[in-house]
CSV table of C-alpha atoms in Angstrom, one decimal:
chain,number,residue,atom,x,y,z
U,24,UNK,CA,-24.9,11.7,58.1
U,25,UNK,CA,-24.3,14.6,60.9
U,26,UNK,CA,-27.1,16.1,63.0
U,27,UNK,CA,-27.6,19.5,61.3
U,28,UNK,CA,-28.2,20.8,65.4
U,29,UNK,CA,-25.6,18.9,67.3
U,30,UNK,CA,-23.0,17.2,64.9
U,31,UNK,CA,-24.0,13.6,66.3
U,32,UNK,CA,-23.8,10.9,63.7
U,33,UNK,CA,-27.7,9.5,61.9
U,34,UNK,CA,-28.0,7.6,59.7
U,35,UNK,CA,-30.1,8.9,56.4
U,36,UNK,CA,-33.4,6.8,57.6
U,37,UNK,CA,-33.3,8.9,61.1
U,38,UNK,CA,-36.2,11.0,61.8
U,39,UNK,CA,-34.8,12.2,64.9
U,40,UNK,CA,-31.7,12.8,66.7
U,41,UNK,CA,-30.8,10.3,69.1
U,42,UNK,CA,-28.9,12.3,71.3
U,43,UNK,CA,-30.7,15.9,71.1
U,44,UNK,CA,-33.9,15.1,70.0
U,45,UNK,CA,-34.0,17.5,66.8
U,46,UNK,CA,-36.5,16.7,63.9
U,47,UNK,CA,-34.3,15.6,60.5
U,48,UNK,CA,-37.2,15.0,58.4
U,49,UNK,CA,-35.8,15.7,54.6
U,50,UNK,CA,-37.2,18.3,52.8
U,51,UNK,CA,-38.9,16.3,49.6
U,52,UNK,CA,-38.7,18.9,47.4
U,53,UNK,CA,-34.8,19.2,48.0
U,54,UNK,CA,-32.7,16.1,46.5
U,55,UNK,CA,-29.4,15.5,47.9
U,56,UNK,CA,-28.6,13.5,51.2
U,57,UNK,CA,-28.2,15.9,54.2
U,58,UNK,CA,-30.8,18.6,53.2
U,59,UNK,CA,-33.2,19.1,55.8
U,60,UNK,CA,-36.1,22.0,56.1
U,61,UNK,CA,-38.4,22.3,58.5
U,62,UNK,CA,-41.9,24.1,58.0
U,63,UNK,CA,-42.9,26.7,60.4
U,64,UNK,CA,-45.8,28.7,61.5
U,65,UNK,CA,-46.0,31.1,64.4
U,66,UNK,CA,-47.8,31.0,67.8
U,67,UNK,CA,-49.2,34.3,67.8
U,68,UNK,CA,-49.0,36.9,70.7
U,69,UNK,CA,-52.6,35.7,72.6
U,70,UNK,CA,-51.6,32.1,72.8
U,71,UNK,CA,-48.7,32.9,75.4
U,72,UNK,CA,-49.3,36.1,76.3
U,73,UNK,CA,-45.8,36.8,74.9
U,74,UNK,CA,-44.2,38.5,71.4
U,75,UNK,CA,-41.6,35.5,71.0
U,76,UNK,CA,-42.6,32.9,68.3
U,77,UNK,CA,-42.2,29.6,68.2
U,78,UNK,CA,-41.4,27.7,65.1
U,79,UNK,CA,-43.5,24.3,64.8
U,80,UNK,CA,-42.5,21.3,63.0
U,81,UNK,CA,-44.8,20.4,60.3
U,82,UNK,CA,-46.7,16.8,60.3
U,83,UNK,CA,-44.7,14.8,57.6
U,84,UNK,CA,-46.5,11.7,55.7
U,85,UNK,CA,-50.1,10.4,55.7
U,86,UNK,CA,-52.8,12.7,57.3
U,87,UNK,CA,-54.1,9.4,59.0
U,88,UNK,CA,-54.8,9.0,62.3
U,89,UNK,CA,-52.0,6.5,63.6
U,90,UNK,CA,-54.2,5.9,66.6
U,91,UNK,CA,-56.3,3.8,64.7
U,92,UNK,CA,-53.6,1.4,63.5
U,93,UNK,CA,-54.3,-1.6,65.6
U,94,UNK,CA,-50.1,-2.3,65.5
U,95,UNK,CA,-49.5,0.7,66.8
U,96,UNK,CA,-52.6,1.3,69.6
U,97,UNK,CA,-51.5,-1.6,71.9
U,98,UNK,CA,-48.1,-0.3,72.0
U,99,UNK,CA,-47.1,0.0,76.3
U,100,UNK,CA,-47.0,3.7,77.8
U,101,UNK,CA,-46.3,4.6,80.9
U,102,UNK,CA,-48.6,3.7,83.7
U,103,UNK,CA,-50.2,6.3,86.6
U,104,UNK,CA,-50.6,4.2,89.9
U,105,UNK,CA,-52.8,5.3,92.9
U,106,UNK,CA,-52.7,4.4,96.3
U,107,UNK,CA,-52.6,0.5,96.5
U,108,UNK,CA,-52.9,-1.9,99.1
U,109,UNK,CA,-49.7,-3.4,100.2
U,110,UNK,CA,-50.0,-6.4,97.5
U,111,UNK,CA,-49.3,-4.4,95.0
U,112,UNK,CA,-46.5,-5.7,93.5
U,113,UNK,CA,-48.7,-8.6,91.7
U,114,UNK,CA,-50.6,-5.6,89.8
U,115,UNK,CA,-47.7,-4.5,86.9
U,116,UNK,CA,-46.3,-8.5,86.9
U,117,UNK,CA,-49.2,-10.2,86.4
U,118,UNK,CA,-48.3,-13.8,87.5
U,119,UNK,CA,-49.0,-16.5,90.2
U,120,UNK,CA,-45.7,-16.4,92.1
U,121,UNK,CA,-45.6,-14.5,94.9
U,122,UNK,CA,-42.6,-11.9,96.2
U,123,UNK,CA,-39.5,-14.0,97.1
U,124,UNK,CA,-36.3,-13.1,98.9
U,125,UNK,CA,-36.2,-9.1,98.9
U,126,UNK,CA,-38.5,-7.9,101.8
U,127,UNK,CA,-35.3,-6.4,103.9
U,128,UNK,CA,-34.1,-4.8,101.0
U,129,UNK,CA,-37.5,-3.2,100.2
U,130,UNK,CA,-37.9,-2.4,104.2
U,131,UNK,CA,-34.3,-0.7,104.0
U,132,UNK,CA,-35.1,1.1,100.7
U,133,UNK,CA,-38.5,2.5,101.5
U,134,UNK,CA,-38.1,5.1,104.7
U,135,UNK,CA,-35.1,6.7,102.5
U,136,UNK,CA,-37.5,7.6,99.6
U,137,UNK,CA,-40.3,8.9,101.7
U,138,UNK,CA,-37.5,11.2,103.2
U,139,UNK,CA,-38.1,14.8,102.5
U,140,UNK,CA,-36.6,16.7,99.4
U,141,UNK,CA,-35.4,15.1,96.1
U,142,UNK,CA,-34.6,11.2,96.7
U,143,UNK,CA,-33.0,8.9,94.2
U,144,UNK,CA,-32.1,5.4,94.0
U,145,UNK,CA,-30.8,3.0,91.2
U,146,UNK,CA,-31.6,-0.8,91.0
U,147,UNK,CA,-28.8,-2.7,89.0
U,148,UNK,CA,-28.8,-6.2,88.1
U,149,UNK,CA,-28.3,-8.2,85.0
U,150,UNK,CA,-31.5,-9.4,82.7
U,151,UNK,CA,-33.8,-11.6,84.7
U,152,UNK,CA,-32.5,-11.0,88.1
U,153,UNK,CA,-35.3,-9.6,89.8
U,154,UNK,CA,-34.5,-5.7,89.2
U,155,UNK,CA,-38.0,-4.6,87.3
U,156,UNK,CA,-40.2,-6.8,90.1
U,157,UNK,CA,-38.0,-4.9,93.4
U,158,UNK,CA,-38.5,-1.7,91.5
U,159,UNK,CA,-42.2,-1.9,90.9
U,160,UNK,CA,-42.9,-3.7,94.2
U,161,UNK,CA,-41.3,-0.7,95.9
U,162,UNK,CA,-43.2,1.8,93.6
U,163,UNK,CA,-46.1,0.3,94.9
U,164,UNK,CA,-44.9,0.5,98.8
U,165,UNK,CA,-44.7,4.6,98.1
U,166,UNK,CA,-48.3,4.4,96.1
U,167,UNK,CA,-49.9,3.0,99.0
U,168,UNK,CA,-48.0,5.5,101.1
U,169,UNK,CA,-49.9,8.2,99.4
U,170,UNK,CA,-47.5,9.0,96.5
U,171,UNK,CA,-48.2,9.8,92.8
U,172,UNK,CA,-46.8,6.8,91.1
U,173,UNK,CA,-45.5,7.2,87.4
U,174,UNK,CA,-43.7,4.1,85.9
U,175,UNK,CA,-42.1,4.6,82.2
U,176,UNK,CA,-40.7,1.3,80.4
U,177,UNK,CA,-38.5,1.9,77.3
U,178,UNK,CA,-39.9,2.0,73.9
U,179,UNK,CA,-40.9,-1.3,72.3
U,180,UNK,CA,-38.4,-3.3,70.5
U,181,UNK,CA,-35.7,-1.1,71.4
U,182,UNK,CA,-36.6,1.6,69.0
U,183,UNK,CA,-35.7,4.5,71.5
U,184,UNK,CA,-37.6,7.5,69.9
U,185,UNK,CA,-35.7,10.4,71.0
U,186,UNK,CA,-37.4,11.6,74.4
U,187,UNK,CA,-40.0,9.3,73.7
U,188,UNK,CA,-39.9,8.4,77.3
U,189,UNK,CA,-39.8,11.5,79.1
U,190,UNK,CA,-42.5,12.6,77.0
U,191,UNK,CA,-44.8,9.6,78.1
U,192,UNK,CA,-43.8,10.5,81.7
U,193,UNK,CA,-44.8,14.3,81.3
U,194,UNK,CA,-48.0,13.3,79.9
U,195,UNK,CA,-48.8,11.7,82.9
U,196,UNK,CA,-48.0,14.5,85.4
U,197,UNK,CA,-49.9,17.0,83.0
U,198,UNK,CA,-52.6,14.6,83.6
U,199,UNK,CA,-53.5,13.8,80.1
U,200,UNK,CA,-55.4,10.8,78.5
U,201,UNK,CA,-52.6,10.9,75.7
U,202,UNK,CA,-49.6,12.9,75.0
U,203,UNK,CA,-50.8,16.7,73.4
U,204,UNK,CA,-51.6,16.5,69.9
U,205,UNK,CA,-51.4,20.1,69.4
U,206,UNK,CA,-49.7,23.2,71.0
U,207,UNK,CA,-53.4,24.3,72.6
U,208,UNK,CA,-53.8,20.8,74.3
U,209,UNK,CA,-50.0,21.7,76.1
U,210,UNK,CA,-51.0,25.4,76.7
U,211,UNK,CA,-54.7,24.0,78.2
U,212,UNK,CA,-52.9,21.7,80.5
U,213,UNK,CA,-50.3,24.2,81.7
U,214,UNK,CA,-52.4,26.4,82.1
U,215,UNK,CA,-54.3,24.9,84.8
U,216,UNK,CA,-51.1,23.8,86.7
U,217,UNK,CA,-49.8,27.0,86.6
U,218,UNK,CA,-47.0,26.7,84.6
U,219,UNK,CA,-45.3,29.7,83.7
U,220,UNK,CA,-44.7,30.9,80.0
U,221,UNK,CA,-40.6,30.0,80.1
U,222,UNK,CA,-41.9,25.9,81.1
U,223,UNK,CA,-44.4,25.8,78.2
U,224,UNK,CA,-41.8,27.0,75.5
U,225,UNK,CA,-39.6,24.3,77.0
U,226,UNK,CA,-42.4,21.8,77.2
U,227,UNK,CA,-43.5,22.7,73.3
U,228,UNK,CA,-39.8,21.6,72.5
U,229,UNK,CA,-40.0,18.5,74.6
U,230,UNK,CA,-43.2,17.3,72.9
U,231,UNK,CA,-41.6,18.3,69.4
U,232,UNK,CA,-44.6,20.6,68.9
U,233,UNK,CA,-42.5,23.9,68.6
U,234,UNK,CA,-39.1,25.3,69.5
U,235,UNK,CA,-38.1,29.1,69.6
U,236,UNK,CA,-36.7,31.0,67.1
U,237,UNK,CA,-33.0,31.8,66.6
U,238,UNK,CA,-32.0,29.4,69.5
U,239,UNK,CA,-28.8,27.1,69.2
U,240,UNK,CA,-29.4,23.1,70.2
U,241,UNK,CA,-27.7,23.7,73.7
U,242,UNK,CA,-29.7,26.3,74.8
U,243,UNK,CA,-33.0,24.4,73.6
U,244,UNK,CA,-31.4,21.0,75.3
U,245,UNK,CA,-31.0,23.8,78.8
U,246,UNK,CA,-34.7,24.8,78.0
U,247,UNK,CA,-36.3,21.8,78.3
U,248,UNK,CA,-34.3,20.5,81.2
U,249,UNK,CA,-35.6,23.5,83.1
U,250,UNK,CA,-39.4,23.3,81.8
U,251,UNK,CA,-39.0,19.4,83.0
U,252,UNK,CA,-37.6,20.0,86.2
U,253,UNK,CA,-40.5,22.5,86.9
U,254,UNK,CA,-43.2,20.3,85.7
U,255,UNK,CA,-42.3,18.0,88.0
U,256,UNK,CA,-41.6,20.1,91.1
U,257,UNK,CA,-44.8,22.1,90.1
U,258,UNK,CA,-46.7,18.4,90.0
U,259,UNK,CA,-44.8,17.2,93.6
U,260,UNK,CA,-46.7,20.4,95.2
U,261,UNK,CA,-50.2,18.9,94.6
U,262,UNK,CA,-49.0,15.0,95.7
U,263,UNK,CA,-45.9,13.7,96.3
U,264,UNK,CA,-44.5,12.0,93.6
U,265,UNK,CA,-42.8,8.6,92.9
U,266,UNK,CA,-40.9,8.2,89.4
U,267,UNK,CA,-40.0,4.3,88.0
U,268,UNK,CA,-37.8,4.8,84.9
U,269,UNK,CA,-37.3,0.8,83.7
U,270,UNK,CA,-34.4,-0.1,81.8
U,271,UNK,CA,-32.8,3.3,81.7
U,272,UNK,CA,-30.3,2.0,79.8
U,273,UNK,CA,-32.3,0.9,76.8
U,274,UNK,CA,-34.1,4.9,76.6
U,275,UNK,CA,-32.8,7.3,74.6
U,276,UNK,CA,-30.3,9.8,75.2
U,277,UNK,CA,-32.0,12.9,75.2
U,278,UNK,CA,-34.5,11.2,77.7
U,279,UNK,CA,-31.6,10.1,79.8
U,280,UNK,CA,-30.6,13.4,80.0
U,281,UNK,CA,-33.6,15.1,81.1
U,282,UNK,CA,-33.5,12.3,84.2
U,283,UNK,CA,-29.7,12.9,85.0
U,284,UNK,CA,-30.8,16.6,85.0
U,285,UNK,CA,-33.8,16.3,87.5
U,286,UNK,CA,-31.5,14.1,89.9
U,287,UNK,CA,-28.8,16.5,89.9
U,288,UNK,CA,-30.9,18.6,91.4
U,289,UNK,CA,-30.6,19.8,94.7
U,290,UNK,CA,-34.3,20.3,95.8
U,291,UNK,CA,-36.7,20.0,98.7
U,292,UNK,CA,-39.6,18.9,96.5
U,293,UNK,CA,-41.5,15.6,97.7
U,294,UNK,CA,-39.9,13.5,94.7
U,295,UNK,CA,-38.3,9.8,94.8
U,296,UNK,CA,-36.6,8.6,91.0
U,297,UNK,CA,-36.1,5.1,90.9
U,298,UNK,CA,-33.9,3.9,88.1
U,299,UNK,CA,-33.4,0.2,87.1
U,300,UNK,CA,-30.8,-0.7,84.5
U,301,UNK,CA,-27.8,-3.3,83.8
U,302,UNK,CA,-24.7,-3.6,85.2
U,303,UNK,CA,-23.0,-2.6,81.9
U,304,UNK,CA,-24.4,1.4,82.1
U,305,UNK,CA,-22.1,3.8,83.7
U,306,UNK,CA,-22.8,7.0,83.8
U,307,UNK,CA,-21.5,10.4,86.2
U,308,UNK,CA,-24.1,9.6,89.3
U,309,UNK,CA,-24.7,12.9,91.3
U,310,UNK,CA,-23.9,12.2,95.3
U,311,UNK,CA,-26.6,10.9,97.2
U,312,UNK,CA,-27.6,8.5,94.4
U,313,UNK,CA,-27.9,5.3,95.7
U,314,UNK,CA,-26.8,2.1,94.3
U,315,UNK,CA,-28.4,-1.3,95.1
U,316,UNK,CA,-26.5,-4.4,93.7
U,317,UNK,CA,-28.8,-7.5,93.5
U,318,UNK,CA,-27.6,-10.3,95.0
U,319,UNK,CA,-28.7,-14.0,94.0
U,320,UNK,CA,-31.5,-15.1,95.9
U,321,UNK,CA,-30.7,-17.1,98.9
U,322,UNK,CA,-30.9,-21.2,98.6
U,323,UNK,CA,-34.0,-21.2,101.1
U,324,UNK,CA,-35.3,-18.6,98.7
U,325,UNK,CA,-34.8,-20.6,95.8
U,326,UNK,CA,-36.2,-23.9,97.3
U,327,UNK,CA,-39.7,-22.3,98.1
U,328,UNK,CA,-39.7,-21.0,94.6
U,329,UNK,CA,-39.2,-24.3,92.8
U,330,UNK,CA,-41.4,-25.7,95.3
U,331,UNK,CA,-44.0,-22.8,94.7
U,332,UNK,CA,-44.0,-23.2,90.5
U,333,UNK,CA,-43.8,-27.1,90.8
U,334,UNK,CA,-46.9,-27.1,93.4
U,335,UNK,CA,-44.9,-28.7,95.8
U,336,UNK,CA,-44.4,-32.2,93.7
U,337,UNK,CA,-40.8,-31.8,93.3
U,338,UNK,CA,-38.7,-34.6,95.2
U,339,UNK,CA,-35.8,-33.3,97.6
U,340,UNK,CA,-33.0,-34.4,94.9
U,341,UNK,CA,-34.6,-32.2,92.0
U,342,UNK,CA,-34.8,-29.2,94.1
U,343,UNK,CA,-31.3,-29.5,95.3
U,344,UNK,CA,-30.4,-29.7,91.6
């Protein structure tokens, strides 16, 4: 099937378009493939101080609160990091192995990320080569310098829920305990942070809480991007921010689009954006996006690592091998 909003190819079971985030819930009262209808209601003028209408998607399925389901309650979400000690890297990667072989790299990267304005870096390596550990440690250093750190992981099991990762980041920036359950949650949080009406409309669309009437998908994507950018920059004025998107190449296309739109800006906002991804991911990165390819660990560090794993009990021949 084709998404009715952007034309992207989707399967009959798809609930949201992976390209634009449009809801693809079928109308149970209609038969035949490719027939969609979004039931809606209007936000009255008093809600947003505007006579514009938002058409809000209705909840489909059982009314049972899925947060009560233990299978979904334990799913990982974004993690906000406050100021931390110098050994912060032991927190997000709980293990007994010290940090090896990348200290000089971190010393080189940190000053650039705390420089004024929007800064960005990509840590690129294959699976198991340490990009998560490097990026997490770097984020911890920035947090220890007083930045507000937000770490976002892909959806579990490579589900890649459209807009899911950026929704988790936005939830943290809005200082909400969970993603907004309805428009009122979003309005209250946005007003507390001085967000304007246009930004609130864009965020309502980003959280799938509503979409403006009579507006095409391309315009909606631009409005979502502007709302996301405004949210990040507004939050950074309260406290400088460091955003980490782990395994960026495994995130949904709509999230990647919004992150690309943020990093392509020329801004004096104190924001550092750190991405990790595999070498196979290719994109048109804006100028100033520093790329860090992780080299193999030196032999001396590998020897130290082997001895650490074995509590020093390996003989020289085994360590060399």
